[in-house]
Amino acid sequence: MPALRAEGVYKVFGRRPGEAVRRLQAGASVEDVKPHGTAAVIDASFEVADGETFVVMGLSGSGKSTLIRMLNGLWRPTSGRVMIGDTDISGISGRELRALRQQRVSMVFQHFALLPHRSVLDNAAYPLALQDVDRTERRRRAGEALEMVGLAGWEDHLPSQLSGGMRQRVGLARALAAGTDILLMDEAFSALDPLIRREMQEQLLELQQTLGKTIVFITHDLNEAMHLGDRIAVMREGRIVQIGTSEQILSDPATDYVAQFVADVDKTRVLTAASVMVRPAAVVTTGAGPRVALREMREAQASAAYLVDRDRTLRGVLRDDDVVQALRDGSDSLVDLTRDEVTAVSTETLLMDVFAPSAETPLPVPVVDDRGRLVGVIPRVTLLEAMSRNLADPTTVSADADPAALDGTTTEVSA
Amino acid sequence: MSVTSITSVLTDPGFRLPLGDWVDAGVDGLIATFGGLFDLIRTVLIGGFEAVETVLITPPMWIVALVLAGLAYLAKGWRLALGALIGFLVVQGVDQWGNAMASLALVLVASAIALAIGIPMGIWAASSDRVSAAVRPVLDFMQTMPAFVYLIPVVIIFSVGPVPGLVATIVFALAPGVRFTELGIRQVDQEVVEAGHAFGSTPRRILRQIQLPLALPTIMAGVNQVIMLSLSMVVISGLVGAAGLGRDVVSALSRVNVSLGFEAGLAVVILAMYLDRITSALADRSPVAKALRTTSA
């Protein structure tokens, strides 16, 4: 069961919202229903899986803030259903809604929304006080949450004594202290300056690895969306125009609007090694001898080969001159010949993090999966070429490109 | 009836809109209907006033003056305490101490009641646009109607003495209590209120833990205004025989006695300054005001 589900959710502000929704459902445009009300969210449907980070991205006025406020019942949908687990929150009483907010869904706000007259610790403990947790327990749990966000030692300060980034950490600690599975983050980092914002994003990703919360994150910043989101919903004028992973949205934008939006994205922050890697040209298993290795290199017209175990675990790189020397010396163990000069990257590594290993060596950077097996390589030229093609036309890059063409590239480079 | 017939009625020299007669009849009706209620109000007000006045007048002057100066010290610091003490000595020096304490008792009782009515009204008005729209013209009326005019029906209902003075003062001083409370609550950062809702707080708890504390500096400014308006009205209510500085001001006026008028007037000024500085100092001491003054460590 998804942690959170929206089904055909509408929100119309104005005098006759019901009528406006009926007309919108019948196909009327936002302009047509203006006399009845202003449509903020139109027919939004999506599911957020347990432990997923779901980003809703759109410019201001696209309805994303209204949408997130319907997920915890701060606004009631004009039409449609919002499900938290198996509870339909549009139909429950105020008391049940408050219990749900205490136990299931917490929120982080754009401008932090801290109580200025209460200490950092009391702010973090605020949701626990509402849950009637006793004082010692509440201070302990709030203290833990503050430590998680790196604010240990600041418990007795007032929010006004902290910088913006630190205040938002208090906001985050407050939401974490609440102990809910679902975290709604409304433009949580948008009020912070870029460096701090980046830092907070990293921290959130780090926390998310251990906590595994279900997060709905609202932002107007596409880079932030791509960086944080497992999946992204792009909103425009109240409608969700596309839902997909950042790579899907980059490589296959659903509309011209999305295409335009993603045109200036820094793709090295989004695309992973797996999406540009190619088949390695020369691979030698540890059982083979120097002669086999040399033949492999000759056939691939490469000056080096990757040495792997029988299960393709990467052992190292063989250079042609080393192998020739070994052949002259009459040695036949290849493992002793390997060099550690090439750093392997994982399939999940972002392209921006492949540049450094790539710069260290003229050889292609090996890509390994989570068990250390060689699954591909990224020659420097492929990296550069992928980048330039991306910049020119985002639709041409994809992980499942024609292997034959890629092989050609590899040989050329490793020769 | 056609337009011409209405204008002909209105321009008829014999015609007069009998608004005054209606109010007259209304006041009579009020007394007939709510006589018991008015008696109750009279008893409560007299009781409150006499209790406070007794506390202020019974001990020797210097003890009361020291206690009041001590409050000033607690609220603000030794400078205000010293200033207050000097002021009180001046009041005593012009032989207005008893009157000043009677006026202070009137101000305290009237302000307390005006705030007890005004702050809840302000909270209610802040929670509902409809209430706010209904309350606003009433407040305008209460605040801009010339103060003397209140005294007339009030005297009819409560006769002379401190009670009509108190009632007129409460009505006159009520408005800023309501207005500032409403303004203060409406000015509270909506995101913080939203945070209260988002973490599952009840509206009552949000009012107590978020809205009121954050609105407190503004509400305290309202308290200050209520007290200042009370003081100005307490002097006017000397006209209807309320005890205190007002009575001397009124008698000085009727006898064109410049020296008495100046002395009583000066005592009013000193009392006003004392009350004003104390209440603004208290506003600065609210947790939110203090927290906002604290800058980065």
Short mmCIF file of N, CA and C in Angstrom, two decimals, chain B residues 142-289:
data_model
loop_
_atom_site.label_atom_id
_atom_site.label_comp_id
_atom_site.label_asym_id
_atom_site.label_seq_id
_atom_site.Cartn_x
_atom_site.Cartn_y
_atom_site.Cartn_z
N MET B 142 -18.09 54.38 20.07
CA MET B 142 -17.71 54.53 21.47
C MET B 142 -16.52 55.47 21.61
N GLN B 143 -15.61 55.41 20.65
CA GLN B 143 -14.38 56.17 20.79
C GLN B 143 -14.53 57.63 20.37
N THR B 144 -15.43 57.90 19.40
CA THR B 144 -15.48 59.26 18.87
C THR B 144 -16.64 60.07 19.43
N MET B 145 -17.62 59.42 20.01
CA MET B 145 -18.70 60.16 20.65
C MET B 145 -18.07 61.05 21.73
N PRO B 146 -18.39 62.34 21.74
CA PRO B 146 -17.76 63.19 22.75
C PRO B 146 -17.98 62.60 24.15
N ALA B 147 -16.91 62.59 24.92
CA ALA B 147 -16.92 61.86 26.19
C ALA B 147 -18.02 62.34 27.12
N PHE B 148 -18.29 63.66 27.10
CA PHE B 148 -19.30 64.20 28.02
C PHE B 148 -20.66 63.59 27.77
N VAL B 149 -20.91 63.21 26.48
CA VAL B 149 -22.23 62.74 26.11
C VAL B 149 -22.58 61.44 26.82
N TYR B 150 -21.58 60.60 27.05
CA TYR B 150 -21.84 59.36 27.79
C TYR B 150 -22.41 59.64 29.16
N LEU B 151 -21.89 60.73 29.72
CA LEU B 151 -22.19 60.98 31.12
C LEU B 151 -23.67 61.17 31.35
N ILE B 152 -24.37 61.70 30.33
CA ILE B 152 -25.78 62.05 30.56
C ILE B 152 -26.64 60.82 30.86
N PRO B 153 -26.71 59.84 29.91
CA PRO B 153 -27.54 58.66 30.25
C PRO B 153 -26.99 57.90 31.44
N VAL B 154 -25.66 57.91 31.58
CA VAL B 154 -25.06 57.15 32.67
C VAL B 154 -25.48 57.74 34.02
N VAL B 155 -25.57 59.07 34.06
CA VAL B 155 -26.00 59.70 35.31
C VAL B 155 -27.46 59.37 35.59
N ILE B 156 -28.26 59.34 34.52
CA ILE B 156 -29.67 59.01 34.72
C ILE B 156 -29.79 57.61 35.31
N ILE B 157 -28.98 56.70 34.77
CA ILE B 157 -29.11 55.32 35.20
C ILE B 157 -28.47 55.10 36.58
N PHE B 158 -27.29 55.67 36.77
CA PHE B 158 -26.54 55.34 37.99
C PHE B 158 -26.45 56.50 38.98
N SER B 159 -27.14 57.60 38.70
CA SER B 159 -27.08 58.81 39.50
C SER B 159 -25.62 59.29 39.64
N VAL B 160 -25.29 60.14 40.61
CA VAL B 160 -23.95 60.70 40.68
C VAL B 160 -23.05 59.86 41.57
N GLY B 161 -21.72 60.21 41.56
CA GLY B 161 -20.76 59.45 42.37
C GLY B 161 -19.76 58.75 41.47
N PRO B 162 -19.01 57.81 42.01
CA PRO B 162 -17.96 57.16 41.22
C PRO B 162 -18.52 56.22 40.15
N VAL B 163 -19.71 55.65 40.36
CA VAL B 163 -20.20 54.63 39.44
C VAL B 163 -20.44 55.17 38.02
N PRO B 164 -21.19 56.28 37.85
CA PRO B 164 -21.34 56.77 36.48
C PRO B 164 -19.99 57.10 35.85
N GLY B 165 -19.07 57.63 36.65
CA GLY B 165 -17.73 57.93 36.13
C GLY B 165 -17.05 56.66 35.63
N LEU B 166 -17.15 55.60 36.44
CA LEU B 166 -16.53 54.34 36.05
C LEU B 166 -17.15 53.78 34.77
N VAL B 167 -18.49 53.80 34.73
CA VAL B 167 -19.17 53.22 33.56
C VAL B 167 -18.78 53.99 32.30
N ALA B 168 -18.84 55.33 32.38
CA ALA B 168 -18.47 56.13 31.22
C ALA B 168 -17.03 55.85 30.82
N THR B 169 -16.15 55.72 31.83
CA THR B 169 -14.73 55.46 31.56
C THR B 169 -14.53 54.12 30.86
N ILE B 170 -15.24 53.11 31.37
CA ILE B 170 -15.10 51.77 30.77
C ILE B 170 -15.53 51.80 29.31
N VAL B 171 -16.69 52.42 29.05
CA VAL B 171 -17.19 52.47 27.67
C VAL B 171 -16.19 53.20 26.77
N PHE B 172 -15.68 54.33 27.29
CA PHE B 172 -14.79 55.17 26.50
C PHE B 172 -13.46 54.46 26.25
N ALA B 173 -12.97 53.70 27.23
CA ALA B 173 -11.61 53.13 27.13
C ALA B 173 -11.60 51.73 26.54
N LEU B 174 -12.78 51.20 26.26
CA LEU B 174 -12.88 49.81 25.79
C LEU B 174 -12.23 49.60 24.42
N ALA B 175 -12.45 50.58 23.53
CA ALA B 175 -12.11 50.38 22.11
C ALA B 175 -10.66 49.95 21.86
N PRO B 176 -9.65 50.64 22.39
CA PRO B 176 -8.29 50.22 22.04
C PRO B 176 -7.95 48.82 22.52
N GLY B 177 -8.57 48.39 23.63
CA GLY B 177 -8.34 47.02 24.08
C GLY B 177 -8.77 46.02 23.03
N VAL B 178 -9.95 46.26 22.45
CA VAL B 178 -10.45 45.36 21.42
C VAL B 178 -9.58 45.46 20.16
N ARG B 179 -9.37 46.70 19.72
CA ARG B 179 -8.66 46.92 18.47
C ARG B 179 -7.25 46.35 18.47
N PHE B 180 -6.50 46.65 19.52
CA PHE B 180 -5.10 46.20 19.55
C PHE B 180 -5.02 44.67 19.68
N THR B 181 -5.95 44.10 20.44
CA THR B 181 -5.93 42.64 20.56
C THR B 181 -6.19 42.00 19.20
N GLU B 182 -7.21 42.52 18.51
CA GLU B 182 -7.53 41.95 17.19
C GLU B 182 -6.34 42.12 16.25
N LEU B 183 -5.80 43.34 16.22
CA LEU B 183 -4.67 43.62 15.34
C LEU B 183 -3.49 42.70 15.67
N GLY B 184 -3.18 42.59 16.96
CA GLY B 184 -2.04 41.77 17.38
C GLY B 184 -2.19 40.34 16.92
N ILE B 185 -3.39 39.77 17.10
CA ILE B 185 -3.58 38.37 16.74
C ILE B 185 -3.55 38.20 15.23
N ARG B 186 -4.15 39.16 14.52
CA ARG B 186 -4.15 39.03 13.06
C ARG B 186 -2.75 39.19 12.48
N GLN B 187 -1.88 39.90 13.19
CA GLN B 187 -0.53 40.11 12.68
C GLN B 187 0.40 38.92 12.92
N VAL B 188 -0.02 37.98 13.74
CA VAL B 188 0.85 36.83 14.02
C VAL B 188 1.14 36.09 12.71
N ASP B 189 2.41 35.75 12.52
CA ASP B 189 2.87 35.05 11.33
C ASP B 189 1.99 33.82 11.07
N GLN B 190 1.29 33.82 9.93
CA GLN B 190 0.35 32.74 9.64
C GLN B 190 1.03 31.38 9.56
N GLU B 191 2.30 31.40 9.14
CA GLU B 191 3.01 30.13 9.01
C GLU B 191 3.19 29.47 10.38
N VAL B 192 3.40 30.28 11.40
CA VAL B 192 3.57 29.72 12.75
C VAL B 192 2.25 29.13 13.23
N VAL B 193 1.16 29.84 12.95
CA VAL B 193 -0.16 29.31 13.31
C VAL B 193 -0.41 28.00 12.55
N GLU B 194 -0.03 28.01 11.28
CA GLU B 194 -0.18 26.82 10.45
C GLU B 194 0.63 25.66 11.03
N ALA B 195 1.84 25.99 11.52
CA ALA B 195 2.67 24.95 12.12
C ALA B 195 1.94 24.33 13.31
N GLY B 196 1.26 25.16 14.11
CA GLY B 196 0.48 24.64 15.22
C GLY B 196 -0.55 23.63 14.73
N HIS B 197 -1.28 24.01 13.67
CA HIS B 197 -2.27 23.09 13.11
C HIS B 197 -1.60 21.83 12.57
N ALA B 198 -0.47 22.04 11.87
CA ALA B 198 0.17 20.91 11.18
C ALA B 198 0.70 19.87 12.16
N PHE B 199 1.02 20.29 13.39
CA PHE B 199 1.50 19.31 14.35
C PHE B 199 0.36 18.80 15.23
N GLY B 200 -0.88 19.19 14.90
CA GLY B 200 -2.03 18.60 15.56
C GLY B 200 -2.48 19.32 16.81
N SER B 201 -2.23 20.63 16.89
CA SER B 201 -2.70 21.39 18.04
C SER B 201 -4.17 21.75 17.87
N THR B 202 -4.86 21.98 18.99
CA THR B 202 -6.25 22.42 18.91
C THR B 202 -6.26 23.94 18.76
N PRO B 203 -7.35 24.51 18.21
CA PRO B 203 -7.42 25.97 18.07
C PRO B 203 -7.22 26.68 19.41
N ARG B 204 -7.74 26.10 20.49
CA ARG B 204 -7.61 26.73 21.80
C ARG B 204 -6.14 26.77 22.24
N ARG B 205 -5.45 25.67 22.01
CA ARG B 205 -4.03 25.62 22.36
C ARG B 205 -3.20 26.53 21.48
N ILE B 206 -3.58 26.63 20.22
CA ILE B 206 -2.86 27.53 19.31
C ILE B 206 -3.02 28.96 19.79
N LEU B 207 -4.24 29.30 20.24
CA LEU B 207 -4.48 30.64 20.78
C LEU B 207 -3.58 30.89 21.99
N ARG B 208 -3.53 29.92 22.90
CA ARG B 208 -2.81 30.11 24.14
C ARG B 208 -1.29 30.04 23.94
N GLN B 209 -0.84 29.11 23.09
CA GLN B 209 0.61 28.89 23.00
C GLN B 209 1.27 29.68 21.88
N ILE B 210 0.50 30.09 20.88
CA ILE B 210 1.12 30.76 19.74
C ILE B 210 0.56 32.17 19.56
N GLN B 211 -0.76 32.28 19.37
CA GLN B 211 -1.29 33.58 18.99
C GLN B 211 -1.16 34.62 20.10
N LEU B 212 -1.59 34.27 21.31
CA LEU B 212 -1.52 35.26 22.38
C LEU B 212 -0.08 35.65 22.73
N PRO B 213 0.82 34.69 22.92
CA PRO B 213 2.20 35.12 23.22
C PRO B 213 2.80 36.00 22.13
N LEU B 214 2.55 35.65 20.86
CA LEU B 214 3.15 36.42 19.78
C LEU B 214 2.46 37.78 19.62
N ALA B 215 1.18 37.86 20.02
CA ALA B 215 0.45 39.13 19.91
C ALA B 215 0.67 40.00 21.14
N LEU B 216 1.30 39.43 22.16
CA LEU B 216 1.37 40.13 23.45
C LEU B 216 1.96 41.55 23.38
N PRO B 217 3.05 41.77 22.65
CA PRO B 217 3.56 43.15 22.59
C PRO B 217 2.51 44.14 22.09
N THR B 218 1.74 43.75 21.07
CA THR B 218 0.69 44.63 20.55
C THR B 218 -0.44 44.77 21.55
N ILE B 219 -0.81 43.64 22.19
CA ILE B 219 -1.88 43.71 23.18
C ILE B 219 -1.47 44.64 24.33
N MET B 220 -0.19 44.58 24.71
CA MET B 220 0.28 45.45 25.79
C MET B 220 0.22 46.92 25.38
N ALA B 221 0.47 47.20 24.12
CA ALA B 221 0.29 48.58 23.65
C ALA B 221 -1.16 48.99 23.81
N GLY B 222 -2.08 48.05 23.58
CA GLY B 222 -3.49 48.31 23.78
C GLY B 222 -3.80 48.56 25.25
N VAL B 223 -3.18 47.78 26.13
CA VAL B 223 -3.38 47.95 27.56
C VAL B 223 -2.95 49.37 27.96
N ASN B 224 -1.82 49.77 27.43
CA ASN B 224 -1.32 51.11 27.69
C ASN B 224 -2.35 52.17 27.25
N GLN B 225 -2.89 51.99 26.07
CA GLN B 225 -3.88 52.94 25.55
C GLN B 225 -5.14 52.96 26.42
N VAL B 226 -5.58 51.78 26.82
CA VAL B 226 -6.77 51.69 27.67
C VAL B 226 -6.56 52.49 28.95
N ILE B 227 -5.39 52.31 29.55
CA ILE B 227 -5.12 52.99 30.82
C ILE B 227 -5.05 54.50 30.61
N MET B 228 -4.40 54.92 29.53
CA MET B 228 -4.30 56.37 29.26
C MET B 228 -5.66 56.99 29.02
N LEU B 229 -6.51 56.29 28.22
CA LEU B 229 -7.85 56.81 27.97
C LEU B 229 -8.67 56.83 29.25
N SER B 230 -8.50 55.81 30.08
CA SER B 230 -9.22 55.77 31.35
C SER B 230 -8.87 56.99 32.18
N LEU B 231 -7.58 57.30 32.22
CA LEU B 231 -7.15 58.41 33.05
C LEU B 231 -7.77 59.72 32.55
N SER B 232 -7.77 59.89 31.22
CA SER B 232 -8.34 61.14 30.71
C SER B 232 -9.84 61.21 31.00
N MET B 233 -10.52 60.08 30.95
CA MET B 233 -11.96 60.07 31.19
C MET B 233 -12.26 60.21 32.68
N VAL B 234 -11.39 59.68 33.51
CA VAL B 234 -11.60 59.76 34.96
C VAL B 234 -11.64 61.24 35.38
N VAL B 235 -10.81 62.05 34.73
CA VAL B 235 -10.80 63.47 35.05
C VAL B 235 -12.13 64.10 34.63
N ILE B 236 -12.58 63.72 33.41
CA ILE B 236 -13.85 64.28 32.94
C ILE B 236 -15.01 63.85 33.85
N SER B 237 -14.90 62.63 34.37
CA SER B 237 -16.02 62.15 35.18
C SER B 237 -16.09 62.86 36.53
N GLY B 238 -15.11 63.74 36.80
CA GLY B 238 -15.25 64.63 37.94
C GLY B 238 -16.51 65.48 37.84
N LEU B 239 -16.95 65.70 36.59
CA LEU B 239 -18.17 66.48 36.34
C LEU B 239 -19.39 65.87 37.00
N VAL B 240 -19.41 64.52 37.10
CA VAL B 240 -20.59 63.87 37.67
C VAL B 240 -20.32 63.43 39.10
N GLY B 241 -19.30 64.05 39.70
CA GLY B 241 -19.10 63.81 41.12
C GLY B 241 -18.24 62.63 41.45
N ALA B 242 -17.52 62.08 40.45
CA ALA B 242 -16.57 61.03 40.78
C ALA B 242 -15.45 61.63 41.60
N ALA B 243 -14.99 60.88 42.58
CA ALA B 243 -13.95 61.40 43.45
C ALA B 243 -12.64 61.54 42.69
N GLY B 244 -11.69 62.24 43.31
CA GLY B 244 -10.36 62.27 42.73
C GLY B 244 -9.99 63.61 42.13
N LEU B 245 -8.92 63.57 41.30
CA LEU B 245 -8.36 64.79 40.72
C LEU B 245 -9.38 65.52 39.86
N GLY B 246 -10.25 64.76 39.22
CA GLY B 246 -11.23 65.35 38.34
C GLY B 246 -12.11 66.37 39.05
N ARG B 247 -12.47 66.03 40.29
CA ARG B 247 -13.36 66.92 41.02
C ARG B 247 -12.67 68.28 41.25
N ASP B 248 -11.39 68.26 41.59
CA ASP B 248 -10.67 69.52 41.79
C ASP B 248 -10.50 70.28 40.50
N VAL B 249 -10.25 69.54 39.41
CA VAL B 249 -10.12 70.21 38.11
C VAL B 249 -11.42 70.91 37.77
N VAL B 250 -12.54 70.20 37.97
CA VAL B 250 -13.84 70.77 37.62
C VAL B 250 -14.15 71.99 38.50
N SER B 251 -13.85 71.85 39.79
CA SER B 251 -14.17 72.99 40.66
C SER B 251 -13.25 74.16 40.35
N ALA B 252 -11.99 73.88 40.00
CA ALA B 252 -11.08 74.96 39.61
C ALA B 252 -11.60 75.66 38.37
N LEU B 253 -12.15 74.87 37.46
CA LEU B 253 -12.70 75.42 36.22
C LEU B 253 -13.87 76.34 36.52
N SER B 254 -14.77 75.86 37.39
CA SER B 254 -15.97 76.66 37.65
C SER B 254 -15.64 77.91 38.44
N ARG B 255 -14.56 77.87 39.22
CA ARG B 255 -14.20 79.06 40.02
C ARG B 255 -13.06 79.84 39.39
N VAL B 256 -12.66 79.45 38.18
CA VAL B 256 -11.52 80.06 37.51
C VAL B 256 -10.32 80.16 38.47
N ASN B 257 -10.05 79.05 39.15
CA ASN B 257 -8.96 79.00 40.11
C ASN B 257 -7.74 78.39 39.42
N VAL B 258 -6.87 79.28 38.89
CA VAL B 258 -5.74 78.80 38.09
C VAL B 258 -4.81 77.90 38.90
N SER B 259 -4.51 78.31 40.13
CA SER B 259 -3.52 77.55 40.90
C SER B 259 -4.02 76.15 41.22
N LEU B 260 -5.26 76.02 41.65
CA LEU B 260 -5.80 74.70 41.96
C LEU B 260 -5.86 73.85 40.70
N GLY B 261 -6.31 74.49 39.61
CA GLY B 261 -6.39 73.76 38.34
C GLY B 261 -5.03 73.25 37.93
N PHE B 262 -3.99 74.09 38.07
CA PHE B 262 -2.65 73.67 37.66
C PHE B 262 -2.14 72.54 38.53
N GLU B 263 -2.36 72.68 39.83
CA GLU B 263 -1.86 71.65 40.74
C GLU B 263 -2.53 70.29 40.49
N ALA B 264 -3.86 70.32 40.36
CA ALA B 264 -4.57 69.06 40.09
C ALA B 264 -4.16 68.51 38.73
N GLY B 265 -4.05 69.43 37.76
CA GLY B 265 -3.65 69.01 36.42
C GLY B 265 -2.27 68.38 36.43
N LEU B 266 -1.32 68.99 37.17
CA LEU B 266 0.03 68.45 37.25
C LEU B 266 0.01 67.05 37.84
N ALA B 267 -0.83 66.85 38.87
CA ALA B 267 -0.93 65.53 39.47
C ALA B 267 -1.42 64.51 38.44
N VAL B 268 -2.36 64.94 37.57
CA VAL B 268 -2.84 64.04 36.51
C VAL B 268 -1.69 63.66 35.59
N VAL B 269 -0.88 64.67 35.22
CA VAL B 269 0.24 64.41 34.30
C VAL B 269 1.21 63.41 34.92
N ILE B 270 1.52 63.61 36.21
CA ILE B 270 2.48 62.71 36.86
C ILE B 270 1.94 61.29 36.91
N LEU B 271 0.66 61.18 37.25
CA LEU B 271 0.03 59.86 37.29
C LEU B 271 0.06 59.21 35.90
N ALA B 272 -0.22 60.03 34.88
CA ALA B 272 -0.25 59.52 33.51
C ALA B 272 1.13 59.02 33.11
N MET B 273 2.16 59.81 33.41
CA MET B 273 3.52 59.40 33.03
C MET B 273 3.90 58.11 33.73
N TYR B 274 3.55 58.05 35.01
CA TYR B 274 3.89 56.84 35.76
C TYR B 274 3.24 55.61 35.11
N LEU B 275 1.92 55.69 34.87
CA LEU B 275 1.20 54.54 34.32
C LEU B 275 1.71 54.18 32.93
N ASP B 276 2.00 55.21 32.14
CA ASP B 276 2.46 54.97 30.77
C ASP B 276 3.81 54.25 30.77
N ARG B 277 4.76 54.75 31.58
CA ARG B 277 6.10 54.14 31.57
C ARG B 277 6.06 52.72 32.09
N ILE B 278 5.22 52.50 33.13
CA ILE B 278 5.14 51.14 33.68
C ILE B 278 4.58 50.18 32.64
N THR B 279 3.48 50.57 31.98
CA THR B 279 2.87 49.62 31.04
C THR B 279 3.76 49.42 29.82
N SER B 280 4.44 50.48 29.34
CA SER B 280 5.32 50.21 28.19
C SER B 280 6.51 49.34 28.60
N ALA B 281 6.99 49.53 29.84
CA ALA B 281 8.08 48.68 30.29
C ALA B 281 7.62 47.23 30.36
N LEU B 282 6.39 47.01 30.81
CA LEU B 282 5.88 45.64 30.88
C LEU B 282 5.77 45.04 29.48
N ALA B 283 5.36 45.87 28.50
CA ALA B 283 5.26 45.36 27.13
C ALA B 283 6.62 44.89 26.64
N ASP B 284 7.68 45.65 26.99
CA ASP B 284 9.02 45.27 26.55
C ASP B 284 9.50 43.99 27.22
N ARG B 285 8.89 43.67 28.37
CA ARG B 285 9.35 42.49 29.09
C ARG B 285 8.65 41.21 28.67
N SER B 286 7.71 41.29 27.71
CA SER B 286 7.04 40.07 27.28
C SER B 286 8.08 39.16 26.61
N PRO B 287 7.92 37.84 26.76
CA PRO B 287 8.94 36.91 26.27
C PRO B 287 9.25 37.11 24.78
N VAL B 288 8.20 37.35 23.99
CA VAL B 288 8.42 37.49 22.55
C VAL B 288 9.23 38.75 22.25
N ALA B 289 8.86 39.87 22.92
CA ALA B 289 9.59 41.11 22.69
C ALA B 289 11.05 40.94 23.08
#
